[in-house]
Amino acid sequence: MEAVGKGVDSASERVEEIVGELRRSFTERRTVGYEWRVAQLKAILRMIEEREADFMAALYSDLSKPQMEAFLHEISLVRAACELLLKELKHWMKPQKVPTKITTFPSSACIVSEPLGVVLVISPWNYPFLLSLEPVIGAIAAGNAVVLKPSEVAPAMSALFAKVFPEYLDNSSIRVVEGGASETTVLLEQKWDKIFFTGNPKIGRIIMTAAAKNLTPVVLELGGKAPVVVDSNCDLKVAAKRIVVGKWGCNNGQACVSPDYIITTKSFALQLVNALKNTLEAFYGKDPLESKDLSRIVNSNHFERLTRLLDEVEVSDKVVHGGQRNKELLFIAPTLLLDPPLDSLIMQEEIFGPLLPILTVDKVEDSFDIINTGTKPLAAYLFTKNKKLQKKFVMTTSTGAILINDIALQIANPNLPFGGVGESGMGSYHGKFSFDAFSHKKGVLVRGFGGEARARYPPYTPMKQKLLRNLLNGSIVALILALMGWPWRE
Ligand code: NAD
């Protein structure tokens, strides 16, 4: 562990020292060159290759994450993100030429992507490998020095990062600081050039408040209640498989893009519930508490939180499938509920676990109103073959992202920005968006000493004003006259 010291004073001193070191390194432009960035990204690839078993073991220790999920949803995604950055970085770092306007003729213009400086990445526990490393590699690719603060709720991964980062990466510019709320508070007292936070909206507000003191820009990757609308005009067998694997096959529902609740029509609900039940049984057996293919609940606090949602009056009798739990093993079986009250906790809070309520409406279009009266989610899903309905959903639902006819796969396309809107966050990353999230886009306009237009200089006269008006309106005659220094006598 990067020791930040016991007690607030020594912790502050240690953090100040670390940030000071990183700032010196950035000021000396150590992190800015293409070679440094590439060397660090390659070192991360090497770290993943050589320590894959350790990372998998940490994911198992923190979450009992099945190996298949750990590989597909964490290891392989970071590797792919790193490879994409290595492939495109040179090209993305080049100044990007942009067109010029007649008003600045003759000139050239470009956008230069410059690193921001020293950035802080604060990550959550649910995908502790992916959601730490993917922002970190974006920060490195953009030429920044970076501190990673992993989640204390995934202690094995946090300790492993603290151990292996110094073995592979440039310690003068890339550091891990471990700890929970109090250590993060100490970190937030420092001046950062960007804070990239993934977590819940309540803590997001704390982060943004702290950042405001130094006008530090933030990316907030938050969560919310992701709805899934299921229309009767769909391939139910395929939809059920995709919903089940997108909910319980993604960290047992402890994922920010996990389905939080389903909305379907009253007339279709029974068919949908049966299809989900059959699929759950086919995937996880008759006794899911025995399944090795489901992650456990991360800790007893979250176990208690989820059982509170489930045991609320007027909710517990809405369970139509599952509901079994084992407190010692921190395990709750995949659970379906039908029509819990809209004002119940389970329908008010982000569930972030293996419970899936199903709401019913008269017409499928009514579901859009339910979604739009809530806060804006990070993801919204629709299963339908009806193209008109798909289009209406895309045009009327405000959400971080939309995926039609599948769950969670939007994150697998690096050409799509990943981020929220409103209560689900601000800013985005993945692919080129990661590079952009950690860069300042500096506009550069270059002129020579020719092309003098006397008309722009005082004393201002009606003639000059007329010429400039015509010039701004795009008149070539005015341009020629202006470049010839007209009006010659005023
Ligand atoms: P969290 O907000 O509790 O913790 C996130 C980070 O904040 C941790 O590193 C933690 O140490 C730190 N933190 C906790 N309390 C703090 C405080 N008082 N002051 C400063 N820092 C503090 O979130 P979590 O429980 O780790 O993750 C679950 C939440 O994150 C859910 O809401 C989920 O939807 C969201 N999430 C979003 C994404 C996304 O990409 N948008 C991904 C995963 C999780």
PDB file of C-alpha atoms in Angstrom, residues 36 109 204 239 261 276 285 303 317 414 420:
ATOM      1  CA  TRP A  36       6.815   8.049 -22.597  1.00  0.00           C
ATOM      2  CA  ALA A 109      -5.736  26.951 -38.008  1.00  0.00           C
ATOM      3  CA  GLY A 204     -20.269  12.540  -7.025  1.00  0.00           C
ATOM      4  CA  ALA A 239     -34.477 -11.466 -25.283  1.00  0.00           C
ATOM      5  CA  TYR A 261     -36.173  -2.809 -13.770  1.00  0.00           C
ATOM      6  CA  LEU A 276     -36.907 -15.425 -17.590  1.00  0.00           C
ATOM      7  CA  GLY A 285     -29.568 -24.580 -12.137  1.00  0.00           C
ATOM      8  CA  PHE A 303     -26.159  -7.619   1.549  1.00  0.00           C
ATOM      9  CA  ASP A 317     -45.035 -10.547  -1.484  1.00  0.00           C
ATOM     10  CA  PRO A 414     -15.063   2.006 -28.381  1.00  0.00           C
ATOM     11  CA  GLY A 420     -24.104   9.655 -18.299  1.00  0.00           C
TER      12      GLY A 420
END
